[in-house]
Amino acid sequence: DQQVKQNSPSLSVQEGRISILNCDYTNSMFDYFLWYKKYPAEGPTFLISISSIKDKNEDGRFTVFLNKSAKHLSLHIVPSQPGDSAVYFCAASATGGAQKLVFGQGTRLTINP
Amino acid sequence: NAGVMQNPRHLVRRRGQEARLRCSPMKGHSHVYWYRQLPEEGLKFMVYLQKENIIDESGMPKERFSAEFPKEGPSILRIQQVVRGDSAAYFCASSPRTPGEQYFGPGTRLTVT
């Protein structure tokens, strides 16, 4: 039962353009969402998070949008840079529980020069 | 402030041996989580601990796996009598509070031969 889904295994974007990564979830108890970036042979690096009381959170080039009714969130990166090439994971947790994160399968983002 | 430390980074064990993975959380973080990533998959929650307490072990296999976070020293994930299917990357994360972002270590790559 995949509660968090990233339906695009890969995405290729031109440098300087906007990268949009999508994530869907099924568990209505989830109320805290995070995006992580991962390079090979390294641990995930926290990027940005959003609580369900908000629908948008911004940090520099990264913006996360949350649509609770659609159970959908997205990460926008603008402008995209070559160093953004990595695997991106979205994760969700239910604050009533133990804060364990449920991860999607990841989307490999490639930024082309 | 040093990040989450994990050692060893790589561990090779023969079937039937024991594997001990260590995790030192970030300074000031009292919440520790262990996740496992199988090849080509997302991270899967295993266990959540606070000092001297297991809070949630719902993701731990029922047999051969155990975890602890003693009052002094690192958190330990122990796998007894390893099998080939235990080969994976094991990541530890720590957090200063819940809910909150979790910061990951570089992982331990376990190979069972």
mmCIF file of C-alpha atoms in Angstrom, chain A residues 6 34-48 86-91 101 103-106, chain B residues 3-4 6 9 26 33-37 41-44 89-94 101-109:
data_model
loop_
_atom_site.group_PDB
_atom_site.id
_atom_site.type_symbol
_atom_site.label_atom_id
_atom_site.label_comp_id
_atom_site.label_asym_id
_atom_site.label_seq_id
_atom_site.Cartn_x
_atom_site.Cartn_y
_atom_site.Cartn_z
ATOM 1 C CA GLN A 6 5.725 10.117 -6.966
ATOM 2 C CA LEU A 34 8.718 17.446 3.515
ATOM 3 C CA TRP A 35 10.936 17.364 0.458
ATOM 4 C CA TYR A 36 14.401 15.854 0.488
ATOM 5 C CA LYS A 37 17.153 15.802 -2.093
ATOM 6 C CA LYS A 38 19.516 12.870 -2.353
ATOM 7 C CA TYR A 39 22.811 12.349 -4.131
ATOM 8 C CA PRO A 40 24.169 8.828 -4.727
ATOM 9 C CA ALA A 41 25.888 7.268 -1.703
ATOM 10 C CA GLU A 42 24.749 10.108 0.571
ATOM 11 C CA GLY A 43 21.915 10.585 3.010
ATOM 12 C CA PRO A 44 18.840 12.639 2.089
ATOM 13 C CA THR A 45 19.216 16.387 2.602
ATOM 14 C CA PHE A 46 16.230 18.295 3.959
ATOM 15 C CA LEU A 47 15.001 20.993 1.578
ATOM 16 C CA ILE A 48 11.675 22.397 2.680
ATOM 17 C CA ALA A 86 19.623 14.581 -7.841
ATOM 18 C CA VAL A 87 16.830 12.287 -6.700
ATOM 19 C CA TYR A 88 14.016 14.120 -4.906
ATOM 20 C CA PHE A 89 11.834 12.414 -2.334
ATOM 21 C CA CYS A 90 8.637 13.717 -0.854
ATOM 22 C CA ALA A 91 7.699 12.490 2.605
ATOM 23 C CA LEU A 101 8.079 9.700 7.676
ATOM 24 C CA PHE A 103 8.483 8.398 1.637
ATOM 25 C CA GLY A 104 7.608 8.345 -2.024
ATOM 26 C CA GLN A 105 9.722 6.363 -4.473
ATOM 27 C CA GLY A 106 11.643 9.416 -5.639
ATOM 28 C CA GLY B 3 25.643 16.557 11.389
ATOM 29 C CA VAL B 4 24.269 13.108 12.064
ATOM 30 C CA GLN B 6 26.826 7.002 11.154
ATOM 31 C CA ARG B 9 29.790 3.645 6.178
ATOM 32 C CA MET B 26 23.021 15.987 15.994
ATOM 33 C CA TYR B 33 14.778 7.393 13.565
ATOM 34 C CA TRP B 34 16.084 4.481 11.514
ATOM 35 C CA TYR B 35 15.093 3.922 7.875
ATOM 36 C CA ARG B 36 16.063 1.301 5.332
ATOM 37 C CA GLN B 37 16.372 1.767 1.598
ATOM 38 C CA GLU B 41 13.063 1.880 -3.651
ATOM 39 C CA GLY B 42 12.234 4.769 -1.346
ATOM 40 C CA LEU B 43 13.174 4.871 2.306
ATOM 41 C CA LYS B 44 11.071 2.785 4.685
ATOM 42 C CA ALA B 89 21.345 1.170 2.898
ATOM 43 C CA TYR B 90 20.397 1.954 6.489
ATOM 44 C CA PHE B 91 19.872 5.613 7.331
ATOM 45 C CA CYS B 92 19.589 7.240 10.694
ATOM 46 C CA ALA B 93 17.872 10.598 11.179
ATOM 47 C CA SER B 94 17.542 12.894 14.162
ATOM 48 C CA GLU B 101 12.274 18.125 9.940
ATOM 49 C CA GLN B 102 14.478 15.096 10.287
ATOM 50 C CA TYR B 103 18.163 15.365 9.435
ATOM 51 C CA PHE B 104 19.759 12.299 7.942
ATOM 52 C CA GLY B 105 23.176 10.778 8.285
ATOM 53 C CA PRO B 106 25.197 9.475 5.326
ATOM 54 C CA GLY B 107 23.957 5.931 5.805
ATOM 55 C CA THR B 108 25.529 2.512 6.317
ATOM 56 C CA ARG B 109 25.588 0.255 3.294
#
